[in-house]
Short mmCIF file of C-alpha atoms and ligand atoms in Angstrom, two decimals:
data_model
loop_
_atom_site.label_atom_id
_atom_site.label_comp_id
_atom_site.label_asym_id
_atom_site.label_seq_id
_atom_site.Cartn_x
_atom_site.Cartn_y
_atom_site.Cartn_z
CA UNK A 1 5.75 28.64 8.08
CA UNK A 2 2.91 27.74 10.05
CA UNK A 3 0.93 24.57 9.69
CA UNK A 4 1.02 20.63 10.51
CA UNK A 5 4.34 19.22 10.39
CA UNK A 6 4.15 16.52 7.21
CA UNK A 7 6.88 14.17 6.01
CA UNK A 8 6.12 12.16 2.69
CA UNK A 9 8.08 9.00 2.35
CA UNK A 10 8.47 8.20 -1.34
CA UNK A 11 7.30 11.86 -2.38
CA UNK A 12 8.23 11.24 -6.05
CA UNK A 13 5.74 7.84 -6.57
CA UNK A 14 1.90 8.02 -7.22
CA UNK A 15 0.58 8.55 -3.58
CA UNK A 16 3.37 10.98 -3.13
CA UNK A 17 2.65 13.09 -6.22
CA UNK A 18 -0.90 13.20 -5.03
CA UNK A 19 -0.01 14.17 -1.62
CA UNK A 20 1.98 16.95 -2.49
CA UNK A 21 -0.87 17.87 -5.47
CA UNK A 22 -3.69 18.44 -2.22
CA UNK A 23 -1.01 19.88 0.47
CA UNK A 24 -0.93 22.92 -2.95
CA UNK A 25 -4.18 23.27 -2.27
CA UNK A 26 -4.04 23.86 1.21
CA UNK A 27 -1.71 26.58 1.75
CA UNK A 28 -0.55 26.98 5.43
CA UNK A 29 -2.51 24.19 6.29
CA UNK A 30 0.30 22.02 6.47
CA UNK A 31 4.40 22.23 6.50
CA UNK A 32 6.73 19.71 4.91
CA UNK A 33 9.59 18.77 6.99
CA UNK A 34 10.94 16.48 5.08
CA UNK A 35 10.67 14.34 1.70
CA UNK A 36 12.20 11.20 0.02
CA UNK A 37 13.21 9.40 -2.89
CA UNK A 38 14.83 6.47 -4.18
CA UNK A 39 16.46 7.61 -7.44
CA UNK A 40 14.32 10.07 -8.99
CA UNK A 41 16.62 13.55 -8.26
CA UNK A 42 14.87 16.20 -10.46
CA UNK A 43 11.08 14.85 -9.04
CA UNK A 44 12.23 14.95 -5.59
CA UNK A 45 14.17 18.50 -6.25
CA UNK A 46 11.02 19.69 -7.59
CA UNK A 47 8.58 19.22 -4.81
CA UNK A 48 11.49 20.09 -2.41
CA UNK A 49 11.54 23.12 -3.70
CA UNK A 50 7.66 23.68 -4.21
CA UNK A 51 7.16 22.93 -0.29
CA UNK A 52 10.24 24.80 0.88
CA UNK A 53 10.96 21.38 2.75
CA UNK A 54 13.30 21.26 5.51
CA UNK A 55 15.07 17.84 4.19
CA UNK A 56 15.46 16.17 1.51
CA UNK A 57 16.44 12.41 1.38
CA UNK A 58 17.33 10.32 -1.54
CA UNK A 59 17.83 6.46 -1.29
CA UNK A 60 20.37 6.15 -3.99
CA UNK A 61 23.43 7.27 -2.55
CA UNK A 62 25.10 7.73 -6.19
CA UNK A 63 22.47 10.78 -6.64
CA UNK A 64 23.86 12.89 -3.51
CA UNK A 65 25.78 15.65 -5.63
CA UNK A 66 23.15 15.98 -8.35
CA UNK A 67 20.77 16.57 -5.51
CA UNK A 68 22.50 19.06 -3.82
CA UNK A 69 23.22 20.27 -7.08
CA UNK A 70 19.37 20.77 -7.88
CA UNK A 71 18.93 22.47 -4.22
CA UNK A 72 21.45 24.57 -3.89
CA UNK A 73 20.60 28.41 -2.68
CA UNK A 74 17.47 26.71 -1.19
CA UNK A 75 17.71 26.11 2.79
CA UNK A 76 16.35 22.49 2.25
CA UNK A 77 18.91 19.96 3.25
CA UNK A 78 20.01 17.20 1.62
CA UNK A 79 21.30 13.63 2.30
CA UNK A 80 21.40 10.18 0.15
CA UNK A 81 21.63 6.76 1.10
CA UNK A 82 19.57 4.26 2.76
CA UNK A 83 19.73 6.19 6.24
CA UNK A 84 19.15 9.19 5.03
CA UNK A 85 15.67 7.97 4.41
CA UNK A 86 15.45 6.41 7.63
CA UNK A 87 16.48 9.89 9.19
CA UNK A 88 13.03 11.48 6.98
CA UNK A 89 11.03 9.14 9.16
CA UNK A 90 12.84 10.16 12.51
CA UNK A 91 13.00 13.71 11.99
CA UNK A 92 10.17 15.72 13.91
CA UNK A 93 6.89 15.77 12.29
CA UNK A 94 3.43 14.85 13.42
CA UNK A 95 1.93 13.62 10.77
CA UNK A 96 4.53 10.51 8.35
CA UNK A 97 3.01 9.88 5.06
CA UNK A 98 4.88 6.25 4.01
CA UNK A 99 4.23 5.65 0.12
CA UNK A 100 7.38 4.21 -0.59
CA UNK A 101 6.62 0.96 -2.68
CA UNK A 102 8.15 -2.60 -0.58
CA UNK A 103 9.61 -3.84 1.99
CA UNK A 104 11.88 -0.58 1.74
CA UNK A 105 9.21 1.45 3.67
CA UNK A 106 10.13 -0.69 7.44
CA UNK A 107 13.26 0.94 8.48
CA UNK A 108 11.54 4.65 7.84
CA UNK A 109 8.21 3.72 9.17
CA UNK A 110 9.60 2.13 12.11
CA UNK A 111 11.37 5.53 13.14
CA UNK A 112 8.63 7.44 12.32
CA UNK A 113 6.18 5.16 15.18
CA UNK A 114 9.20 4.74 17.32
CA UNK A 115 8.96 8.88 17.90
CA UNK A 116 4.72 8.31 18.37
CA UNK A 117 4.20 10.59 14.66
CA UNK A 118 1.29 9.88 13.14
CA UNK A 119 1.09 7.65 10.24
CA UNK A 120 -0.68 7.62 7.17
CA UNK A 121 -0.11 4.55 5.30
CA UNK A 122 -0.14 3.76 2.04
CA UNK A 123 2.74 1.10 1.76
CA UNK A 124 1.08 -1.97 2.84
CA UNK A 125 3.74 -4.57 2.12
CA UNK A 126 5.61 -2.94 5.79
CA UNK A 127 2.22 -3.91 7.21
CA UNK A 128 2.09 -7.25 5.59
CA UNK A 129 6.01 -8.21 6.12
CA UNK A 130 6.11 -6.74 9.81
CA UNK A 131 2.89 -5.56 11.27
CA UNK A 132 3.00 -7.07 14.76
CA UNK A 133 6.56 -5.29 15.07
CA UNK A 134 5.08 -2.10 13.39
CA UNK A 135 1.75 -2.47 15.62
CA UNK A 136 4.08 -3.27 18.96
CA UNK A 137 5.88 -0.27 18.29
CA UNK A 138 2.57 2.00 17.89
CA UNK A 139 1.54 0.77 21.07
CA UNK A 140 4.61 1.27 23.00
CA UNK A 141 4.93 5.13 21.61
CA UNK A 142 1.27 5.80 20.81
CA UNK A 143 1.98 6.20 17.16
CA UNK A 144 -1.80 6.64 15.55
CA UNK A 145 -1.75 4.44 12.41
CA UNK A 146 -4.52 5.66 9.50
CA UNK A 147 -4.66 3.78 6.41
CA UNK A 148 -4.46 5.51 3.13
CA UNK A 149 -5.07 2.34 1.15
CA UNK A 150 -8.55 3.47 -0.27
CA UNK A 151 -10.19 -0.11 0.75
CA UNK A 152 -8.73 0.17 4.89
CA UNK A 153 -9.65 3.90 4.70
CA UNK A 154 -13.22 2.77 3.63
CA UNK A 155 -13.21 0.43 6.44
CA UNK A 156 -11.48 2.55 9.34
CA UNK A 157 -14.52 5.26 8.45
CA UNK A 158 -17.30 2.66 8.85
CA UNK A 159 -15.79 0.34 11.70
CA UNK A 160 -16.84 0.52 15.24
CA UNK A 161 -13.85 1.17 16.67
CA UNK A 162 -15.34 1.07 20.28
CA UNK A 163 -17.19 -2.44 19.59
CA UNK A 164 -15.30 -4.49 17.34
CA UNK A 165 -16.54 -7.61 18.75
CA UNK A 166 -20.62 -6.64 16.59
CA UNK A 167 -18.77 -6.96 13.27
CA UNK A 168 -19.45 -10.04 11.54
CA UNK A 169 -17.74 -9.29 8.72
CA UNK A 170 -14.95 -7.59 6.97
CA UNK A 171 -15.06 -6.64 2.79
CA UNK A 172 -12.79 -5.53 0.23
CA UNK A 173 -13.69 -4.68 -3.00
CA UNK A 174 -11.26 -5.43 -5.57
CA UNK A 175 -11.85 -4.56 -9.26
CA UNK A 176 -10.69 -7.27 -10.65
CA UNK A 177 -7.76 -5.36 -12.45
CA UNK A 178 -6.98 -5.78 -16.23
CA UNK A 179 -7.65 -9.19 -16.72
CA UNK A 180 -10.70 -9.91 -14.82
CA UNK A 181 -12.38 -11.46 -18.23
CA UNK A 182 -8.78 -13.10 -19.46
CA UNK A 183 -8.69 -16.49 -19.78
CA UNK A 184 -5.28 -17.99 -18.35
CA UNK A 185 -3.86 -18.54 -21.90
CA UNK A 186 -3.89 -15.25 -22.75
CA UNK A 187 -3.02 -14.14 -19.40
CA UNK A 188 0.24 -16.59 -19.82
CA UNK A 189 1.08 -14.05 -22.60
CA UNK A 190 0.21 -10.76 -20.81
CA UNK A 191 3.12 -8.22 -21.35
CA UNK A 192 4.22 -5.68 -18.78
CA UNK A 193 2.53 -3.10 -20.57
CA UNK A 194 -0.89 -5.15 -20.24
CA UNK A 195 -0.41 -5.55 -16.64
CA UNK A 196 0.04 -2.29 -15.61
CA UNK A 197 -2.94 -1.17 -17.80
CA UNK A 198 -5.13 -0.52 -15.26
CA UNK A 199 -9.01 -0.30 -16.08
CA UNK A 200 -9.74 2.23 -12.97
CA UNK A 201 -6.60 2.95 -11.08
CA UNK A 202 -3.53 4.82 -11.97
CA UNK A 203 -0.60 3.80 -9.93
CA UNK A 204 2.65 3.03 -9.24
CA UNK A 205 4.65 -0.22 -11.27
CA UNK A 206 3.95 -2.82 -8.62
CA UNK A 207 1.10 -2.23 -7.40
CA UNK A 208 -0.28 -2.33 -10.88
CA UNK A 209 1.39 -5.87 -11.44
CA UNK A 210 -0.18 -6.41 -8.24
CA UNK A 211 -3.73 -6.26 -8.81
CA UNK A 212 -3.55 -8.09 -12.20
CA UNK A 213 -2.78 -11.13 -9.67
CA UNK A 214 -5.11 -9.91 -7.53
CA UNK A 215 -1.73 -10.32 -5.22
CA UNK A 216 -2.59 -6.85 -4.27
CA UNK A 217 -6.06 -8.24 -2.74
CA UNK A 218 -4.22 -10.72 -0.84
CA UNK A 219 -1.76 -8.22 0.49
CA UNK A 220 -4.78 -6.25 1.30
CA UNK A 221 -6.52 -8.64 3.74
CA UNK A 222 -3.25 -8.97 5.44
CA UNK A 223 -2.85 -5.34 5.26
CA UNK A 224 -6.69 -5.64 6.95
CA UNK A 225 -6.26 -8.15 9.55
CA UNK A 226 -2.89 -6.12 10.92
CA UNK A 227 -5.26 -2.75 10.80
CA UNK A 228 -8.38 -4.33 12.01
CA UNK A 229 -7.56 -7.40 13.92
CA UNK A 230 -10.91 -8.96 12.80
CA UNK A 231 -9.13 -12.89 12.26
CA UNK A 232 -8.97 -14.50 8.75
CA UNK A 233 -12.46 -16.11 9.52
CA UNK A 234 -13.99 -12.31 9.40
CA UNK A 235 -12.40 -10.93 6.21
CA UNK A 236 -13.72 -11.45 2.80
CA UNK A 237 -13.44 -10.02 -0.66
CA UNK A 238 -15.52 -9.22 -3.45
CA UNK A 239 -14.82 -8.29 -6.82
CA UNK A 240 -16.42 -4.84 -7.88
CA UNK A 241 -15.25 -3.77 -11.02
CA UNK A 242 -15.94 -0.51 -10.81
CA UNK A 243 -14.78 0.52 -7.61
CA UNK A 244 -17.07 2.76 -6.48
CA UNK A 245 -17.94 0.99 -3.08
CA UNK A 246 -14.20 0.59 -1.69
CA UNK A 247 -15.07 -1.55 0.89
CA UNK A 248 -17.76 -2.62 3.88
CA UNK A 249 -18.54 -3.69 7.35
CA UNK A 250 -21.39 -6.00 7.87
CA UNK A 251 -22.38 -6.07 11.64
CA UNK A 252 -24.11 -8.73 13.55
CA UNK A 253 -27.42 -7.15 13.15
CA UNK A 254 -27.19 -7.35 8.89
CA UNK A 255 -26.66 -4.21 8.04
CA UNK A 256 -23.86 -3.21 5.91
CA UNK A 257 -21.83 -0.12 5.89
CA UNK A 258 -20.24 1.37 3.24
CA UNK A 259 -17.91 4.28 2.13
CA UNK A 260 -17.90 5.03 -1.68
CA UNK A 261 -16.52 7.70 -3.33
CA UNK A 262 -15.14 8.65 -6.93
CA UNK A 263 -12.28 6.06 -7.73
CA UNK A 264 -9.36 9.01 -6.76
CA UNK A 265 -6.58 8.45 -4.45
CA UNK A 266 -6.60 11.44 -3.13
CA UNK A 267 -10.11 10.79 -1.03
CA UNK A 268 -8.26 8.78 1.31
CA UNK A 269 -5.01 10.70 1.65
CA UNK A 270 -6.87 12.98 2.35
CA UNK A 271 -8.52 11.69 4.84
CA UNK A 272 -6.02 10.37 6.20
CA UNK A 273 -3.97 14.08 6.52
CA UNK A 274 -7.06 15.69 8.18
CA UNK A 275 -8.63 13.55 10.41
CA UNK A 276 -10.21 13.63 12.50
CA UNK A 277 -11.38 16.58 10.16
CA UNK A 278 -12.22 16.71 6.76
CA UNK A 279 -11.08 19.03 4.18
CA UNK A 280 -12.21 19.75 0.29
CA UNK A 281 -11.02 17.53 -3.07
CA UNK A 282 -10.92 18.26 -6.19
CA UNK A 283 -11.95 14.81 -6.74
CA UNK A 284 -15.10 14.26 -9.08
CA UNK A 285 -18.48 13.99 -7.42
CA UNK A 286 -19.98 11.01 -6.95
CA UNK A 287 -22.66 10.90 -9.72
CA UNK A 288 -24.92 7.15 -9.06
CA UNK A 289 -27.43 8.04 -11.57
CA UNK A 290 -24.58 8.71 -14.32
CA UNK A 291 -22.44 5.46 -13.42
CA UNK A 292 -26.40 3.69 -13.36
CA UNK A 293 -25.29 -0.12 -12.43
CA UNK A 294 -22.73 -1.19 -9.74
CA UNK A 295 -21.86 -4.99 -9.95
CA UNK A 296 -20.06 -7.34 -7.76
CA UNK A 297 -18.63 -11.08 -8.61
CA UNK A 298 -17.09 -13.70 -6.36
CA UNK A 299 -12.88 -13.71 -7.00
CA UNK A 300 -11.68 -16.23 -9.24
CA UNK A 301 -9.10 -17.88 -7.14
CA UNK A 302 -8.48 -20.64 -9.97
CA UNK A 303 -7.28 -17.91 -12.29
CA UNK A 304 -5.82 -15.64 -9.84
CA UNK A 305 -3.93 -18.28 -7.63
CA UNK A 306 -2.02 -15.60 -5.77
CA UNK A 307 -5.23 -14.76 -3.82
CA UNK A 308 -5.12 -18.23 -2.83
CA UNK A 309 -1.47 -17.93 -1.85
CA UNK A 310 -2.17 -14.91 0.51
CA UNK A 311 -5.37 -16.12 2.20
CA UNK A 312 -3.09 -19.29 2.86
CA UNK A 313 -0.45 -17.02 4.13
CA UNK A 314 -2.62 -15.07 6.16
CA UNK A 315 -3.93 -18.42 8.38
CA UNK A 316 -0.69 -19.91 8.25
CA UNK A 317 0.52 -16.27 10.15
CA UNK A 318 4.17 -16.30 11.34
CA UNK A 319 6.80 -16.12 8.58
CA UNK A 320 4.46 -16.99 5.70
CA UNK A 321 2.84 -12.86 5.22
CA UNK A 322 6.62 -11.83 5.30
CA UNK A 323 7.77 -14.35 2.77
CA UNK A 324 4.54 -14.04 0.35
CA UNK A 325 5.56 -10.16 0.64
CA UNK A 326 9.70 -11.19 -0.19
CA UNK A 327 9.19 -13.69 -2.67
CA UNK A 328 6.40 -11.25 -4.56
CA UNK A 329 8.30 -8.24 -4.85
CA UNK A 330 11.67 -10.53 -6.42
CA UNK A 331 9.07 -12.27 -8.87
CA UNK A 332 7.19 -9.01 -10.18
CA UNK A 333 10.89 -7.08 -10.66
CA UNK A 334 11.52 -10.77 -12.77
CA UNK A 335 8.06 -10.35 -14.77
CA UNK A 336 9.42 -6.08 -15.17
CA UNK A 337 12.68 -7.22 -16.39
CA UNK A 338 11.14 -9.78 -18.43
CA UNK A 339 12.92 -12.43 -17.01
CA UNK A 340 9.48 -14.97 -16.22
CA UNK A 341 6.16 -14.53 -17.52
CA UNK A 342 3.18 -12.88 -15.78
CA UNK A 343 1.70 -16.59 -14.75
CA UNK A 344 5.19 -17.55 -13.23
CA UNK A 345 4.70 -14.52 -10.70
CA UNK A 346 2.24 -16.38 -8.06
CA UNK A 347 4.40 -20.20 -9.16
CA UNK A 348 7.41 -18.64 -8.13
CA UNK A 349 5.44 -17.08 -4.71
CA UNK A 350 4.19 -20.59 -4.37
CA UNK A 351 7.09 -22.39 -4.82
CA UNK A 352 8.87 -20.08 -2.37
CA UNK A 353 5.89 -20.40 0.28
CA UNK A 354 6.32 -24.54 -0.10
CA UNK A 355 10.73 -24.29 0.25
CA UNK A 356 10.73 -22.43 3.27
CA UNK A 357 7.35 -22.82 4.94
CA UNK A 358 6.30 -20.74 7.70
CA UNK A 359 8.09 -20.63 11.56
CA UNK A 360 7.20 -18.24 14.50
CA UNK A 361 8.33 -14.57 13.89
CA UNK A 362 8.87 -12.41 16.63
CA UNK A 363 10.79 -8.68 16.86
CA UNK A 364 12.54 -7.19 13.67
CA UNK A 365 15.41 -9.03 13.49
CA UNK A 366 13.57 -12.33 12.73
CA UNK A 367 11.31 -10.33 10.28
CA UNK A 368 14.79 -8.84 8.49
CA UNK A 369 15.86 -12.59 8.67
CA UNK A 370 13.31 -14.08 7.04
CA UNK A 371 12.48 -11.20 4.39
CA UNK A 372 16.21 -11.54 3.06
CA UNK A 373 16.09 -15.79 3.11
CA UNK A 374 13.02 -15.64 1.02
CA UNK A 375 14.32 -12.82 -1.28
CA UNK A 376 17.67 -15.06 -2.07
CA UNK A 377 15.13 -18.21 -2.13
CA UNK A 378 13.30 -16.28 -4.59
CA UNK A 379 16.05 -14.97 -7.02
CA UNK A 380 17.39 -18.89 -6.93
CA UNK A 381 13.75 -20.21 -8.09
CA UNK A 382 13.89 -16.82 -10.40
CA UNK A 383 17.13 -18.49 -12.16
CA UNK A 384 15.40 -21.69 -12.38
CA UNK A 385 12.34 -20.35 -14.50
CA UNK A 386 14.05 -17.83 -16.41
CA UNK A 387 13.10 -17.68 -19.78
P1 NDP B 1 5.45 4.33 -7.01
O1 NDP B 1 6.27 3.29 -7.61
O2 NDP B 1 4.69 5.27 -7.89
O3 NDP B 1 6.34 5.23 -6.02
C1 NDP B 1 7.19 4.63 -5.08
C2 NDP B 1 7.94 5.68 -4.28
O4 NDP B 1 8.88 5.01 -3.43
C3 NDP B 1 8.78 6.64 -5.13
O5 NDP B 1 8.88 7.87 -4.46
C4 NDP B 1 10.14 5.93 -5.18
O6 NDP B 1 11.21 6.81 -5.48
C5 NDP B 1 10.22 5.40 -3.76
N1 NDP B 1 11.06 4.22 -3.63
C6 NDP B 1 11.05 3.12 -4.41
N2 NDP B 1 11.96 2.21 -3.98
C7 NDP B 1 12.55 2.77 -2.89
C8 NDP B 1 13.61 2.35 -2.04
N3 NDP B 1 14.22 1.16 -2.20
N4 NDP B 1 13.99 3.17 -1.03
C9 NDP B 1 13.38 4.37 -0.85
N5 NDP B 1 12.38 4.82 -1.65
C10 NDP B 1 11.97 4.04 -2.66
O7 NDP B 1 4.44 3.60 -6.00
P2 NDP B 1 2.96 4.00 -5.59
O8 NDP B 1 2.89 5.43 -5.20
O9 NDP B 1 2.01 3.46 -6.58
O10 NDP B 1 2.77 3.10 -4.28
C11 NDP B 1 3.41 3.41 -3.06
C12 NDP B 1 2.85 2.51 -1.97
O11 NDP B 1 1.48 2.83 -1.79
C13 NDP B 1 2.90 1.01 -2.32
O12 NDP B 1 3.13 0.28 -1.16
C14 NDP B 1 1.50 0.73 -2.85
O13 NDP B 1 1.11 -0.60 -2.64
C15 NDP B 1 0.67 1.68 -1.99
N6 NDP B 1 -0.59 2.10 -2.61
C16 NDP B 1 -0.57 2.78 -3.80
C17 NDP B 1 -1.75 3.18 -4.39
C18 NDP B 1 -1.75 3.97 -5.67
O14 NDP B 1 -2.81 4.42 -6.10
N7 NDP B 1 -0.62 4.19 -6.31
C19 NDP B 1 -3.06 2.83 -3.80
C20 NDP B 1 -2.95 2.14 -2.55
C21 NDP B 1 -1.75 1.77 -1.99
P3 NDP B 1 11.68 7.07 -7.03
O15 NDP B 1 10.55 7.84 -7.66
O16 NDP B 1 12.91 7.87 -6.91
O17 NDP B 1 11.88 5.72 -7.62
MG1 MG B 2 -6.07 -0.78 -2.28
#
């Protein structure tokens, strides 16, 4: 088969699904090498076999014989375990697709920039718990890095790549998630099911928990300043609640530029698969006059204290992105499991933030270090709170 080489980490989650939904549409334009997992064996057998993929990894290494099971008289190969994922990343393709949700995405991504692939990246908590590792590698091997996270793909089409220094400014939208108008009472009592009820988006667990925070904003600008290297001084966010605009550049001069688009993941994956070309959607149009109003507030950072938490984070640099990243993926599988409620998410990030502070953090054994402290910090502050 003919075609770019592609390799989707975390094929089976919501980026991944809609990966492998435009890559149908494009026949020949692109060949999967390989494609990965973490538990879900039928899902990842399916789109193995849909793609005729090379390899086939999944992380739990329980699944291996139902997986080679569900592949068997196809010449994809299969392997299970937390290398075996690793290997996806490694394996020879120019173009790495990382969706995988967490710090779980590093050891993958980091193969896939140590070989100079491309990357198109979606998970943003590698970026926020190791970007100067993940951007020292890039350099080192040339890896390109294009973001897929529809706010840094809005941004990396309207920055000035070849003049950084005449951009003022640096916006995200945010929507505001599901309880934008919640008062914190009833936000105290938010369920699972509320927080992942998503007013524009549909998307993975986490993420959803995320940007009911707003922790997912504050990842963002971290996300941002490791992409764009503006400084926290030059990033800002806005609330937009219907996320048409998904994000801006203001320049020195006052004007603004935008990219807005239909709120539909697959814009920017796309993007990010083709560029520097562009290739059809079947997104919906962008109709202005049918939307009629588009409305932007300031963040409440009283109610959502984890965007606090993360711009703190981001100025205090070091340890403290890698930490916020830790501690918030331990609290929101505590909120899933209905161990703490949804308010104790960004106290128990706090509380983490204030134990173990922030120290320099150089190379990826410090990072590994300092991820694994805060995540057995976080489960002991966990135990604390548990209801
Ligand atoms: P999902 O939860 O839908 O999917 C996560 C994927 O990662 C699945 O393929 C899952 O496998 C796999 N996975 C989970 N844990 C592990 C692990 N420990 N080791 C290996 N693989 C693992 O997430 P999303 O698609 O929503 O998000 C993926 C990333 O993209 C996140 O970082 C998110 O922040 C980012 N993102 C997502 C957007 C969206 O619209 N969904 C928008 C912008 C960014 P399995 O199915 O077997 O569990
Ligand atoms: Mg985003």
């Amino acid at each position: 088969m003919s075609g770019v080489s592609l390799t989707i980490l975390g094929a089976t989650g919501s980026v991944g699904s809609q990966t492998l939904d435009l890559i149908a549409r494009h026949p020949g334009r692109w060949r999967v090498e390989a494609l990965t997992a973490n538990s879900d064996v039928d899902g990842l057998a399916a789109a193995a076999r849909a793609t005729g993929a090379r390899y086939a990894a999944i992380g739990d290494a329980r699944a291996y014989g139902a997986l080679k099971a569900a592949l068997a008289g196809t010449g994809t190969e299969v392997a299970a375990g937390a290398d075996a994922v690793r290997e996806a990343g490694a394996r020879e393709a120019e173009i790495v697709l990382t969706a995988i949700v967490g710090a779980a995405g590093l050891a993958p991504t980091l193969a896939a920039v140590a070989r100079g692939a491309r990357l198109a990246i979606a998970n943003k908590e590698t970026l926020v718990c190791a970007g100067p590792v993940v951007r020292a590698a890039a350099r080192a091997s040339g890896s390109v890095l294009l973001p897929v996270d529809s706010e840094h793909n809005a941004i990396f089409q309207v920055f000035d790549h070849a003049a950084p220094q005449r951009v003022r400014k640096v916006v995200l939208t945010a929507s505001g998630g599901p309880f934008r108008q919640w008062d914190r009472a009833a936000m105290g009592q938010a369920s699972v099911k509320d927080a992942c009820n998503h007013p524009v988006w549909s998307m993975g667990a986490k993420i959803s928990i995320d940007s009911a925070t707003l922790m997912n904003k504050g990842l963002e600008l971290i996300e941002a300043e490791q992409l764009f290297d503006v400084g926290p001084d030059r990033l800002d966010v806005i609330v937009h609640p219907q996320s048409v605009v998904h994000s801006m550049v203001e320049y020195v001069d006052g004007s603004v530029l935008a990219q807005m688009g239909t709120p539909d993941m697959r814009i920017p994956i796309a993007y990010a698969l083709a560029w520097p070309e562009r290739v059809e959607t079947p997104c919906a149009r962008l109709d202005l006059a049918a939307i009629g109003n588009l409305s932007f507030e300031a963040p409440d950072l009283e109610r959502f204290p984890a965007l606090a938490l993360a711009w703190a984070a981001l100025r205090a640099g070091g340890s403290a992105p890698c930490i916020l990243n830790a501690a918030n993926e331990v609290a929101v599988a505590a909120f899933i499991a209905g161990q703490v409620g949804f308010l104790d998410i960004a106290d128990i990030v706090a509380a983490v933030l204030d134990r173990l502070g922030s120290a320099p953090l150089e190379g990826l054994e410090a990072v590994l270090a300092a991820d694994s402290a805060a995540r057995r910090t976080t489960e002991a502050v966990v135990k604390e709170r548990a209801r």
